[in-house]
Short mmCIF file of N, CA and C in Angstrom, two decimals:
data_model
loop_
_atom_site.label_atom_id
_atom_site.label_comp_id
_atom_site.label_asym_id
_atom_site.label_seq_id
_atom_site.Cartn_x
_atom_site.Cartn_y
_atom_site.Cartn_z
N UNK I 1 -1.03 25.48 -11.08
CA UNK I 1 -1.87 24.94 -12.14
C UNK I 1 -0.96 24.29 -13.20
N UNK I 2 -1.53 23.06 -13.67
CA UNK I 2 -0.66 22.53 -14.68
C UNK I 2 -1.23 22.80 -15.96
N UNK I 3 -0.10 23.21 -16.88
CA UNK I 3 -0.56 23.61 -18.01
C UNK I 3 -0.80 22.75 -19.04
N UNK I 4 -1.26 23.00 -20.05
CA UNK I 4 -1.64 21.91 -21.25
C UNK I 4 -0.42 20.95 -21.84
N UNK I 5 0.65 21.86 -21.86
CA UNK I 5 1.68 21.24 -22.64
C UNK I 5 2.48 20.15 -21.31
N UNK I 6 2.23 20.59 -19.90
CA UNK I 6 2.71 19.42 -19.07
C UNK I 6 2.02 18.56 -18.90
N UNK I 7 0.82 18.58 -19.04
CA UNK I 7 -0.15 17.53 -18.90
C UNK I 7 0.04 16.61 -20.12
N UNK I 8 0.06 17.00 -21.18
CA UNK I 8 0.33 16.30 -22.48
C UNK I 8 1.76 15.53 -22.37
N UNK I 9 2.86 16.13 -21.64
CA UNK I 9 4.07 15.52 -21.55
C UNK I 9 3.74 14.38 -20.53
N UNK I 10 2.97 14.65 -19.59
CA UNK I 10 2.86 13.43 -18.51
C UNK I 10 2.22 12.20 -19.15
N UNK I 11 1.07 12.50 -19.97
CA UNK I 11 0.59 11.34 -20.38
C UNK I 11 0.96 10.90 -21.91
N UNK I 12 2.05 11.54 -22.29
CA UNK I 12 2.41 10.87 -23.63
C UNK I 12 2.95 9.41 -23.50
N UNK I 13 2.64 8.79 -24.66
CA UNK I 13 2.88 7.48 -24.94
C UNK I 13 4.23 7.31 -25.58
N UNK I 14 5.10 6.51 -24.99
CA UNK I 14 6.16 6.26 -25.51
C UNK I 14 6.46 5.32 -26.57
N UNK I 15 7.52 5.25 -27.35
CA UNK I 15 7.52 4.34 -28.44
C UNK I 15 7.60 3.12 -28.03
N UNK I 16 7.99 2.36 -26.99
CA UNK I 16 8.00 1.24 -26.63
C UNK I 16 6.31 0.80 -26.17
N UNK I 17 5.81 1.94 -25.83
CA UNK I 17 4.01 1.45 -25.43
C UNK I 17 3.41 1.45 -26.70
N UNK I 18 3.81 2.21 -27.60
CA UNK I 18 3.00 2.39 -29.16
C UNK I 18 3.38 0.71 -29.64
N UNK I 19 4.47 0.37 -29.70
CA UNK I 19 4.88 -0.82 -30.18
C UNK I 19 4.12 -2.07 -29.47
N UNK I 20 3.93 -1.86 -28.10
CA UNK I 20 3.30 -2.80 -27.53
C UNK I 20 1.67 -2.91 -27.92
N UNK I 21 1.35 -1.80 -27.63
CA UNK I 21 -0.17 -1.63 -28.15
C UNK I 21 -0.62 -2.33 -29.43
N UNK I 22 0.38 -1.92 -30.43
CA UNK I 22 0.07 -2.27 -31.82
C UNK I 22 0.21 -3.90 -31.91
N UNK I 23 0.98 -4.47 -31.15
CA UNK I 23 1.43 -5.87 -30.96
C UNK I 23 0.16 -6.58 -30.41
N UNK I 24 -0.31 -6.11 -29.43
CA UNK I 24 -1.68 -6.34 -28.71
C UNK I 24 -2.70 -6.66 -29.84
N UNK I 25 -2.84 -5.38 -30.48
CA UNK I 25 -3.83 -5.54 -31.58
C UNK I 25 -3.74 -6.54 -32.54
N UNK I 26 -2.35 -6.65 -33.03
CA UNK I 26 -2.19 -7.73 -34.05
C UNK I 26 -2.35 -9.02 -33.23
N UNK I 27 -2.08 -9.29 -32.15
CA UNK I 27 -2.22 -10.61 -31.25
C UNK I 27 -3.63 -10.96 -31.29
N UNK I 28 -4.56 -9.88 -30.97
CA UNK I 28 -6.00 -10.22 -31.09
C UNK I 28 -6.67 -10.67 -32.40
N UNK I 29 -6.06 -9.92 -33.43
CA UNK I 29 -6.34 -10.28 -34.98
C UNK I 29 -5.94 -11.72 -35.13
N UNK I 30 -4.95 -12.00 -34.80
CA UNK I 30 -4.32 -13.32 -35.24
C UNK I 30 -4.98 -14.49 -34.44
N UNK I 31 -5.17 -14.04 -33.21
CA UNK I 31 -6.24 -15.16 -32.32
C UNK I 31 -7.53 -15.29 -33.12
N UNK I 32 -8.02 -14.03 -33.57
CA UNK I 32 -9.41 -14.31 -34.32
C UNK I 32 -9.26 -15.17 -35.46
N UNK I 33 -8.03 -15.09 -36.35
CA UNK I 33 -7.80 -15.69 -37.32
C UNK I 33 -7.77 -17.00 -37.12
N UNK I 34 -6.98 -17.45 -35.99
CA UNK I 34 -6.91 -18.96 -35.53
C UNK I 34 -8.26 -19.27 -35.16
N UNK I 35 -8.99 -18.91 -34.67
CA UNK I 35 -10.40 -19.13 -34.56
C UNK I 35 -11.29 -19.52 -35.58
N UNK I 36 -11.24 -18.68 -36.73
CA UNK I 36 -11.85 -18.82 -37.86
C UNK I 36 -11.26 -20.15 -38.50
N UNK I 37 -10.08 -20.38 -38.38
CA UNK I 37 -9.50 -21.48 -39.11
C UNK I 37 -9.98 -22.89 -38.18
N UNK I 38 -9.96 -22.76 -37.02
CA UNK I 38 -10.34 -23.84 -36.19
C UNK I 38 -11.94 -24.04 -36.64
N UNK I 39 -12.81 -23.18 -36.53
CA UNK I 39 -14.09 -23.43 -36.96
C UNK I 39 -14.53 -23.86 -38.36
N UNK I 40 -13.27 -23.47 -39.41
CA UNK I 40 -13.27 -24.04 -40.77
C UNK I 40 -12.88 -25.74 -40.71
N UNK I 41 -12.08 -25.98 -39.72
CA UNK I 41 -11.76 -27.35 -39.61
C UNK I 41 -12.97 -28.11 -39.08
N UNK I 42 -13.72 -27.70 -38.26
CA UNK I 42 -14.86 -28.30 -37.62
C UNK I 42 -15.89 -28.27 -38.56
N UNK I 43 -16.07 -27.17 -39.40
CA UNK I 43 -17.38 -27.42 -40.39
C UNK I 43 -16.81 -28.23 -41.40
N UNK I 44 -15.43 -28.33 -41.84
CA UNK I 44 -15.16 -29.40 -42.76
C UNK I 44 -15.08 -30.66 -42.16
N UNK I 45 -14.95 -30.72 -40.95
CA UNK I 45 -14.83 -32.20 -40.48
C UNK I 45 -16.29 -32.83 -40.30
N UNK I 46 -17.24 -32.17 -40.42
CA UNK I 46 -18.64 -32.74 -40.39
C UNK I 46 -18.94 -33.23 -41.99
N UNK I 47 -18.04 -32.85 -42.84
CA UNK I 47 -18.10 -33.61 -44.18
C UNK I 47 -17.38 -34.83 -44.42
N UNK I 48 -16.42 -35.13 -43.40
CA UNK I 48 -15.90 -36.63 -43.38
C UNK I 48 -16.54 -37.56 -43.32
N UNK I 49 -16.57 -38.89 -43.86
CA UNK I 49 -17.34 -39.81 -43.99
C UNK I 49 -17.35 -40.51 -42.33
N UNK I 50 -18.15 -41.12 -41.83
CA UNK I 50 -18.09 -41.69 -40.60
C UNK I 50 -17.03 -42.71 -40.60
N UNK I 51 -16.69 -43.39 -41.61
CA UNK I 51 -15.88 -44.85 -41.72
C UNK I 51 -14.07 -44.21 -41.57
N UNK I 52 -14.23 -42.97 -41.44
CA UNK I 52 -12.58 -42.48 -41.08
C UNK I 52 -12.19 -42.60 -39.66
N UNK I 53 -11.45 -43.38 -39.26
CA UNK I 53 -11.00 -43.47 -38.12
C UNK I 53 -10.00 -42.18 -37.76
N UNK I 54 -10.24 -41.73 -36.17
CA UNK I 54 -9.14 -40.72 -36.05
C UNK I 54 -7.79 -41.64 -36.04
N UNK I 55 -6.83 -40.70 -35.95
CA UNK I 55 -5.38 -41.27 -36.02
C UNK I 55 -5.37 -41.55 -34.56
N UNK I 56 -4.33 -42.66 -34.36
CA UNK I 56 -4.06 -43.09 -33.13
C UNK I 56 -3.45 -42.05 -31.93
N UNK I 57 -3.98 -42.00 -30.90
CA UNK I 57 -3.41 -41.23 -29.86
C UNK I 57 -3.27 -41.82 -28.53
N UNK I 58 -2.12 -41.79 -28.16
CA UNK I 58 -1.84 -42.56 -26.75
C UNK I 58 -2.50 -41.84 -25.77
N UNK I 59 -2.71 -40.55 -25.47
CA UNK I 59 -3.44 -39.96 -24.59
C UNK I 59 -4.85 -40.37 -24.53
N UNK I 60 -5.52 -40.40 -25.74
CA UNK I 60 -7.01 -40.87 -25.76
C UNK I 60 -7.25 -42.41 -25.68
N UNK I 61 -5.75 -43.12 -25.85
CA UNK I 61 -6.39 -44.59 -25.84
C UNK I 61 -6.16 -44.96 -24.18
N UNK I 62 -5.11 -44.37 -23.59
CA UNK I 62 -4.77 -45.09 -22.38
C UNK I 62 -5.22 -44.19 -21.13
N UNK I 63 -5.37 -42.78 -21.42
CA UNK I 63 -5.85 -42.13 -20.28
C UNK I 63 -7.19 -42.07 -19.93
N UNK I 64 -8.03 -42.59 -18.91
CA UNK I 64 -9.41 -42.42 -18.93
C UNK I 64 -9.90 -41.04 -19.32
N UNK I 65 -11.02 -40.82 -19.90
CA UNK I 65 -11.57 -39.53 -19.94
C UNK I 65 -12.44 -39.07 -18.49
N UNK I 66 -12.02 -38.02 -18.09
CA UNK I 66 -12.25 -37.53 -16.80
C UNK I 66 -13.33 -36.32 -16.94
N UNK I 67 -14.39 -36.09 -17.10
CA UNK I 67 -15.28 -34.83 -17.55
C UNK I 67 -14.79 -33.73 -16.81
N UNK I 68 -14.39 -33.87 -15.44
CA UNK I 68 -14.02 -32.69 -14.53
C UNK I 68 -12.63 -32.20 -14.99
N UNK I 69 -11.81 -32.88 -15.74
CA UNK I 69 -10.73 -32.62 -16.02
C UNK I 69 -10.76 -32.02 -17.49
N UNK I 70 -11.63 -31.91 -18.29
CA UNK I 70 -11.45 -31.83 -19.41
C UNK I 70 -10.98 -30.21 -19.71
N UNK I 71 -11.62 -29.16 -18.93
CA UNK I 71 -10.71 -27.86 -19.20
C UNK I 71 -9.67 -27.82 -18.36
N UNK I 72 -8.65 -28.78 -18.03
CA UNK I 72 -7.48 -28.49 -17.29
C UNK I 72 -6.66 -28.00 -18.01
N UNK I 73 -6.13 -28.29 -19.27
CA UNK I 73 -5.30 -27.83 -20.17
C UNK I 73 -5.30 -26.41 -20.37
N UNK I 74 -6.90 -25.60 -20.62
CA UNK I 74 -7.02 -24.49 -20.65
C UNK I 74 -6.72 -23.56 -19.54
N UNK I 75 -7.04 -24.16 -18.47
CA UNK I 75 -6.69 -23.60 -17.05
C UNK I 75 -4.98 -23.41 -17.06
N UNK I 76 -4.48 -24.51 -17.37
CA UNK I 76 -2.96 -24.47 -17.17
C UNK I 76 -2.44 -23.60 -18.14
N UNK I 77 -3.11 -23.38 -19.44
CA UNK I 77 -2.41 -22.29 -20.30
C UNK I 77 -2.64 -20.74 -19.82
N UNK I 78 -3.65 -20.68 -19.09
CA UNK I 78 -3.91 -19.38 -18.59
C UNK I 78 -2.94 -19.08 -17.31
N UNK I 79 -2.54 -20.09 -16.50
CA UNK I 79 -1.87 -19.89 -15.57
C UNK I 79 -0.30 -19.86 -16.02
N UNK I 80 0.26 -20.37 -17.02
CA UNK I 80 1.52 -20.19 -17.70
C UNK I 80 1.41 -18.94 -18.08
N UNK I 81 0.29 -18.06 -18.75
CA UNK I 81 0.28 -16.73 -19.44
C UNK I 81 0.56 -15.88 -18.09
N UNK I 82 -0.03 -16.17 -17.10
CA UNK I 82 0.26 -15.10 -15.84
C UNK I 82 1.73 -15.31 -15.42
N UNK I 83 2.09 -16.73 -15.32
CA UNK I 83 3.42 -16.88 -14.88
C UNK I 83 4.53 -15.96 -15.97
N UNK I 84 4.26 -16.20 -17.12
CA UNK I 84 5.02 -15.57 -18.10
C UNK I 84 5.11 -14.19 -18.05
N UNK I 85 3.98 -13.64 -17.85
CA UNK I 85 3.85 -12.00 -17.55
C UNK I 85 4.43 -11.60 -16.49
N UNK I 86 4.21 -12.46 -15.21
CA UNK I 86 4.85 -11.94 -14.11
C UNK I 86 6.28 -12.10 -14.30
N UNK I 87 6.96 -12.94 -14.84
CA UNK I 87 8.11 -13.08 -14.98
C UNK I 87 8.83 -11.83 -15.66
N UNK I 88 7.89 -11.58 -16.68
CA UNK I 88 8.51 -10.37 -17.62
C UNK I 88 8.38 -9.15 -16.81
N UNK I 89 7.25 -8.78 -16.08
CA UNK I 89 7.10 -7.48 -15.51
C UNK I 89 7.84 -7.38 -14.05
N UNK I 90 8.25 -8.59 -13.52
CA UNK I 90 8.65 -8.43 -11.98
C UNK I 90 10.36 -8.68 -12.25
N UNK I 91 10.98 -9.35 -13.26
CA UNK I 91 12.09 -9.60 -13.37
C UNK I 91 13.20 -8.77 -14.44
N UNK I 92 12.31 -7.82 -15.20
CA UNK I 92 13.11 -7.40 -16.29
C UNK I 92 12.79 -5.61 -16.25
N UNK I 93 13.88 -5.04 -17.04
CA UNK I 93 13.65 -3.68 -17.11
C UNK I 93 13.12 -3.47 -18.57
N UNK I 94 13.26 -4.33 -19.43
CA UNK I 94 12.78 -4.26 -20.77
C UNK I 94 11.46 -5.03 -20.90
N UNK I 95 10.59 -4.43 -20.17
CA UNK I 95 9.29 -5.15 -19.78
C UNK I 95 8.45 -5.19 -21.13
N UNK I 96 8.29 -3.97 -21.70
CA UNK I 96 7.40 -3.64 -22.86
C UNK I 96 7.94 -4.55 -24.14
N UNK I 97 9.31 -4.34 -24.29
CA UNK I 97 10.13 -5.12 -25.50
C UNK I 97 9.92 -6.74 -25.28
N UNK I 98 9.87 -7.15 -24.09
CA UNK I 98 9.72 -8.81 -23.86
C UNK I 98 8.34 -9.06 -24.00
N UNK I 99 7.37 -8.19 -23.44
CA UNK I 99 6.03 -8.86 -23.63
C UNK I 99 5.71 -8.70 -25.31
N UNK I 100 6.18 -7.76 -25.94
CA UNK I 100 6.09 -7.61 -27.36
C UNK I 100 6.72 -8.71 -28.27
N UNK I 101 8.16 -9.04 -27.77
CA UNK I 101 8.50 -10.23 -28.29
C UNK I 101 7.82 -11.56 -27.95
N UNK I 102 7.29 -11.82 -27.00
CA UNK I 102 6.69 -12.94 -26.57
C UNK I 102 5.45 -13.02 -27.45
N UNK I 103 4.79 -12.12 -27.53
CA UNK I 103 3.45 -12.08 -28.35
C UNK I 103 3.88 -12.16 -29.66
N UNK I 104 4.95 -11.49 -30.19
CA UNK I 104 5.06 -11.69 -31.86
C UNK I 104 5.60 -13.09 -31.93
N UNK I 105 6.15 -13.82 -31.06
CA UNK I 105 6.73 -15.18 -31.42
C UNK I 105 5.39 -16.25 -31.21
N UNK I 106 4.47 -15.78 -30.41
CA UNK I 106 3.38 -16.70 -30.37
C UNK I 106 2.27 -16.51 -31.46
N UNK I 107 2.31 -15.20 -31.92
CA UNK I 107 1.71 -14.82 -33.08
C UNK I 107 2.04 -15.67 -34.34
N UNK I 108 3.24 -15.90 -34.53
CA UNK I 108 4.02 -16.66 -35.82
C UNK I 108 3.47 -17.97 -35.56
N UNK I 109 3.78 -18.65 -34.39
CA UNK I 109 3.28 -20.12 -34.19
C UNK I 109 1.88 -20.13 -34.44
N UNK I 110 1.09 -19.19 -33.99
CA UNK I 110 -0.46 -19.60 -34.12
C UNK I 110 -0.81 -19.20 -35.86
N UNK I 111 -0.04 -18.45 -36.50
CA UNK I 111 -0.35 -18.31 -37.87
C UNK I 111 0.05 -19.55 -38.68
N UNK I 112 1.21 -20.12 -38.23
CA UNK I 112 1.48 -21.60 -38.59
C UNK I 112 0.52 -22.52 -38.28
N UNK I 113 0.05 -22.40 -37.18
CA UNK I 113 -0.98 -23.57 -36.75
C UNK I 113 -2.44 -23.30 -37.61
N UNK I 114 -2.89 -21.78 -37.75
CA UNK I 114 -3.80 -21.72 -38.62
C UNK I 114 -3.81 -22.23 -39.98
N UNK I 115 -2.49 -22.16 -40.48
CA UNK I 115 -2.41 -22.58 -41.96
C UNK I 115 -2.40 -24.12 -42.20
N UNK I 116 -1.74 -24.83 -40.96
CA UNK I 116 -1.91 -26.27 -40.89
C UNK I 116 -3.34 -26.80 -40.59
N UNK I 117 -4.08 -26.12 -39.65
CA UNK I 117 -5.35 -26.46 -39.38
C UNK I 117 -6.34 -26.49 -40.73
N UNK I 118 -6.05 -25.20 -41.36
CA UNK I 118 -7.02 -25.06 -42.42
C UNK I 118 -6.67 -26.12 -43.55
N UNK I 119 -5.69 -26.58 -43.59
CA UNK I 119 -5.13 -27.51 -44.73
C UNK I 119 -5.32 -29.24 -44.19
N UNK I 120 -5.36 -29.34 -43.06
CA UNK I 120 -5.53 -30.70 -42.60
C UNK I 120 -6.62 -31.02 -41.72
N UNK I 121 -7.52 -31.42 -42.22
CA UNK I 121 -8.73 -31.90 -41.53
C UNK I 121 -8.92 -33.15 -41.06
N UNK I 122 -8.75 -33.59 -39.69
CA UNK I 122 -8.81 -35.06 -39.44
C UNK I 122 -9.97 -35.20 -38.63
N UNK I 123 -10.44 -36.53 -38.40
CA UNK I 123 -11.55 -36.68 -37.66
C UNK I 123 -11.12 -36.42 -36.02
N UNK I 124 -12.05 -36.07 -35.26
CA UNK I 124 -12.04 -35.66 -34.17
C UNK I 124 -11.60 -36.86 -33.16
N UNK I 125 -10.72 -36.81 -32.46
CA UNK I 125 -9.97 -38.05 -31.75
C UNK I 125 -11.03 -38.17 -30.53
N UNK I 126 -11.77 -37.44 -29.89
CA UNK I 126 -12.29 -37.54 -28.68
C UNK I 126 -13.75 -37.99 -28.99
N UNK I 127 -14.38 -39.00 -28.33
CA UNK I 127 -15.72 -39.41 -28.64
C UNK I 127 -16.63 -38.34 -27.94
N UNK I 128 -16.01 -37.53 -27.06
CA UNK I 128 -16.72 -36.62 -26.21
C UNK I 128 -16.91 -35.21 -27.03
N UNK I 129 -16.20 -35.26 -27.99
CA UNK I 129 -16.28 -34.04 -29.04
C UNK I 129 -17.92 -33.84 -29.31
N UNK I 130 -18.50 -32.95 -28.56
CA UNK I 130 -19.93 -32.86 -28.84
C UNK I 130 -20.15 -31.50 -29.67
N UNK I 131 -19.50 -30.62 -29.66
CA UNK I 131 -19.73 -29.39 -30.12
C UNK I 131 -19.22 -29.15 -31.83
N UNK I 132 -20.54 -29.11 -32.49
CA UNK I 132 -20.15 -29.10 -34.03
C UNK I 132 -20.75 -27.97 -34.44
N UNK I 133 -19.97 -27.54 -35.57
CA UNK I 133 -20.86 -26.53 -36.42
C UNK I 133 -21.30 -27.27 -37.82
N UNK I 134 -22.11 -26.50 -38.46
CA UNK I 134 -22.54 -27.16 -39.58
C UNK I 134 -21.66 -26.92 -40.69
N UNK I 135 -21.93 -27.53 -41.71
CA UNK I 135 -20.67 -27.73 -42.87
C UNK I 135 -20.66 -26.07 -43.44
N UNK I 136 -21.76 -25.22 -43.31
CA UNK I 136 -21.79 -23.94 -43.77
C UNK I 136 -22.46 -23.27 -42.62
N UNK I 137 -21.74 -22.73 -41.54
CA UNK I 137 -22.45 -22.05 -40.50
C UNK I 137 -22.89 -20.78 -40.88
N UNK I 138 -24.00 -20.33 -40.30
CA UNK I 138 -24.72 -19.05 -40.62
C UNK I 138 -24.09 -17.91 -40.48
N UNK I 139 -23.29 -17.84 -39.29
CA UNK I 139 -22.46 -16.68 -38.80
C UNK I 139 -20.89 -17.17 -38.81
N UNK I 140 -20.42 -17.20 -40.00
CA UNK I 140 -18.98 -17.89 -40.02
C UNK I 140 -18.14 -17.07 -39.41
N UNK I 141 -18.20 -15.58 -39.57
CA UNK I 141 -16.85 -14.85 -38.91
C UNK I 141 -17.62 -14.35 -37.69
N UNK I 142 -18.67 -14.60 -37.13
CA UNK I 142 -18.97 -14.12 -35.73
C UNK I 142 -18.92 -15.46 -34.78
N UNK I 143 -18.99 -16.59 -35.46
CA UNK I 143 -18.91 -17.97 -34.65
C UNK I 143 -17.73 -18.01 -33.84
N UNK I 144 -16.52 -17.60 -34.51
CA UNK I 144 -15.39 -17.86 -33.51
C UNK I 144 -15.23 -16.95 -32.27
N UNK I 145 -15.85 -15.82 -32.39
CA UNK I 145 -15.92 -14.87 -31.14
C UNK I 145 -17.06 -15.32 -30.31
N UNK I 146 -18.19 -15.81 -30.64
CA UNK I 146 -19.19 -16.42 -29.87
C UNK I 146 -18.64 -17.69 -28.78
N UNK I 147 -17.60 -18.44 -29.73
CA UNK I 147 -17.20 -19.63 -29.02
C UNK I 147 -15.95 -19.38 -28.17
N UNK I 148 -15.16 -18.24 -28.33
CA UNK I 148 -14.35 -17.87 -27.49
C UNK I 148 -14.77 -17.40 -26.11
N UNK I 149 -16.07 -16.70 -26.11
CA UNK I 149 -16.64 -16.21 -24.98
C UNK I 149 -17.18 -17.13 -24.12
N UNK I 150 -17.39 -18.40 -24.64
CA UNK I 150 -17.83 -19.49 -23.72
C UNK I 150 -17.05 -19.97 -22.72
N UNK I 151 -17.31 -20.33 -21.63
CA UNK I 151 -16.40 -21.02 -20.58
C UNK I 151 -15.48 -22.00 -21.14
N UNK I 152 -16.19 -22.78 -22.02
CA UNK I 152 -15.22 -24.21 -22.46
C UNK I 152 -14.80 -23.58 -23.84
N UNK I 153 -14.86 -22.65 -24.28
CA UNK I 153 -14.70 -22.24 -25.73
C UNK I 153 -13.29 -22.44 -26.41
N UNK I 154 -12.36 -22.38 -25.61
CA UNK I 154 -11.03 -22.82 -26.11
C UNK I 154 -10.91 -24.44 -26.36
N UNK I 155 -11.81 -25.26 -25.61
CA UNK I 155 -11.71 -26.47 -25.67
C UNK I 155 -12.78 -27.24 -26.73
N UNK I 156 -13.57 -26.30 -27.16
CA UNK I 156 -14.73 -26.77 -28.02
C UNK I 156 -14.31 -27.22 -29.54
N UNK I 157 -13.12 -26.84 -29.91
CA UNK I 157 -12.53 -27.17 -31.28
C UNK I 157 -12.41 -28.77 -31.30
N UNK I 158 -12.61 -29.30 -32.38
CA UNK I 158 -12.79 -30.73 -32.51
C UNK I 158 -11.72 -31.38 -33.63
N UNK I 159 -11.51 -30.77 -34.59
CA UNK I 159 -10.89 -31.32 -35.77
C UNK I 159 -9.53 -30.72 -36.18
N UNK I 160 -9.02 -30.19 -35.20
CA UNK I 160 -7.67 -29.19 -35.25
C UNK I 160 -6.64 -29.82 -34.42
N UNK I 161 -6.48 -31.14 -34.44
CA UNK I 161 -5.52 -31.95 -33.77
C UNK I 161 -4.12 -32.10 -34.09
N UNK I 162 -3.79 -31.79 -35.44
CA UNK I 162 -2.61 -32.10 -36.07
C UNK I 162 -1.32 -31.19 -35.37
N UNK I 163 -1.94 -30.03 -35.09
CA UNK I 163 -0.57 -28.88 -34.74
C UNK I 163 -1.22 -28.46 -33.40
N UNK I 164 -0.95 -29.09 -32.00
CA UNK I 164 -1.42 -28.72 -30.90
C UNK I 164 -1.23 -27.19 -30.51
N UNK I 165 -2.34 -26.47 -30.22
CA UNK I 165 -1.91 -24.98 -29.79
C UNK I 165 -1.47 -25.11 -28.36
N UNK I 166 -2.16 -25.89 -27.49
CA UNK I 166 -1.67 -26.22 -26.03
C UNK I 166 -0.19 -26.62 -25.98
N UNK I 167 0.22 -27.47 -26.88
CA UNK I 167 1.59 -27.96 -26.61
C UNK I 167 2.39 -26.75 -27.08
N UNK I 168 2.03 -26.14 -28.31
CA UNK I 168 2.87 -24.99 -28.59
C UNK I 168 2.96 -23.91 -27.68
N UNK I 169 1.88 -23.45 -26.98
CA UNK I 169 1.92 -22.44 -25.85
C UNK I 169 2.94 -22.95 -24.67
N UNK I 170 2.82 -24.21 -24.28
CA UNK I 170 3.49 -24.80 -22.94
C UNK I 170 4.96 -24.77 -23.54
N UNK I 171 5.40 -25.15 -24.69
CA UNK I 171 6.71 -25.03 -25.12
C UNK I 171 7.41 -23.38 -25.04
N UNK I 172 6.58 -22.82 -25.85
CA UNK I 172 7.02 -21.52 -25.92
C UNK I 172 7.20 -20.51 -24.58
N UNK I 173 6.22 -20.85 -23.71
CA UNK I 173 6.17 -20.19 -22.22
C UNK I 173 7.06 -20.70 -21.32
N UNK I 174 7.79 -22.22 -21.56
CA UNK I 174 9.00 -22.64 -20.78
C UNK I 174 10.05 -22.20 -21.47
N UNK I 175 10.08 -21.96 -22.53
CA UNK I 175 11.54 -21.36 -23.49
C UNK I 175 11.68 -19.99 -23.00
N UNK I 176 10.60 -19.27 -23.11
CA UNK I 176 10.60 -17.77 -22.67
C UNK I 176 10.83 -17.53 -21.14
N UNK I 177 10.15 -18.27 -20.14
CA UNK I 177 10.66 -18.32 -18.76
C UNK I 177 12.10 -18.45 -18.66
N UNK I 178 12.63 -19.65 -19.22
CA UNK I 178 13.99 -20.04 -19.14
C UNK I 178 15.10 -19.08 -19.86
N UNK I 179 14.80 -18.51 -20.88
CA UNK I 179 15.79 -17.42 -21.80
C UNK I 179 15.69 -16.06 -21.21
N UNK I 180 14.43 -15.66 -20.69
CA UNK I 180 14.12 -14.28 -20.59
C UNK I 180 14.63 -13.66 -19.25
N UNK I 181 15.62 -14.66 -18.66
CA UNK I 181 16.01 -13.98 -17.02
C UNK I 181 17.47 -14.20 -17.19
#
């Protein structure tokens, strides 16, 4: 029979495990903060007069809009996230430290993006940007969670185009895959 002390030692959490658990909790909080600032940008974007033109964007100008591909960047982000974590867990002994390091670096970039998005409201560049929040959403703190749960939730923000979260993640993921091995 296993004693209570032996069972406790068997299920004890290491310092690296606690570090990773705390990092994941902070990551979720920072992701929520970014969602709130994205919603703030959309809400404030409804206050922009219609005569403001979006900034020129080569992608929107020359690449035809294909509705079936609208969520492709979100799927590529998910795929890159899986690749990064497979790289961490298959190729390294310092798995927990590397996972925490990646999440911490992404958190810092998300916080910078949140600050930038909240301070610079731009007209939505895509004519297909249909999801709008009112200037004063009824459930301001709940709205980001509801949006993130939708299938197209990460693609639904419209007025946050100055600091690309997709480009930020692609660059960070590529750097991390290249440098972590």
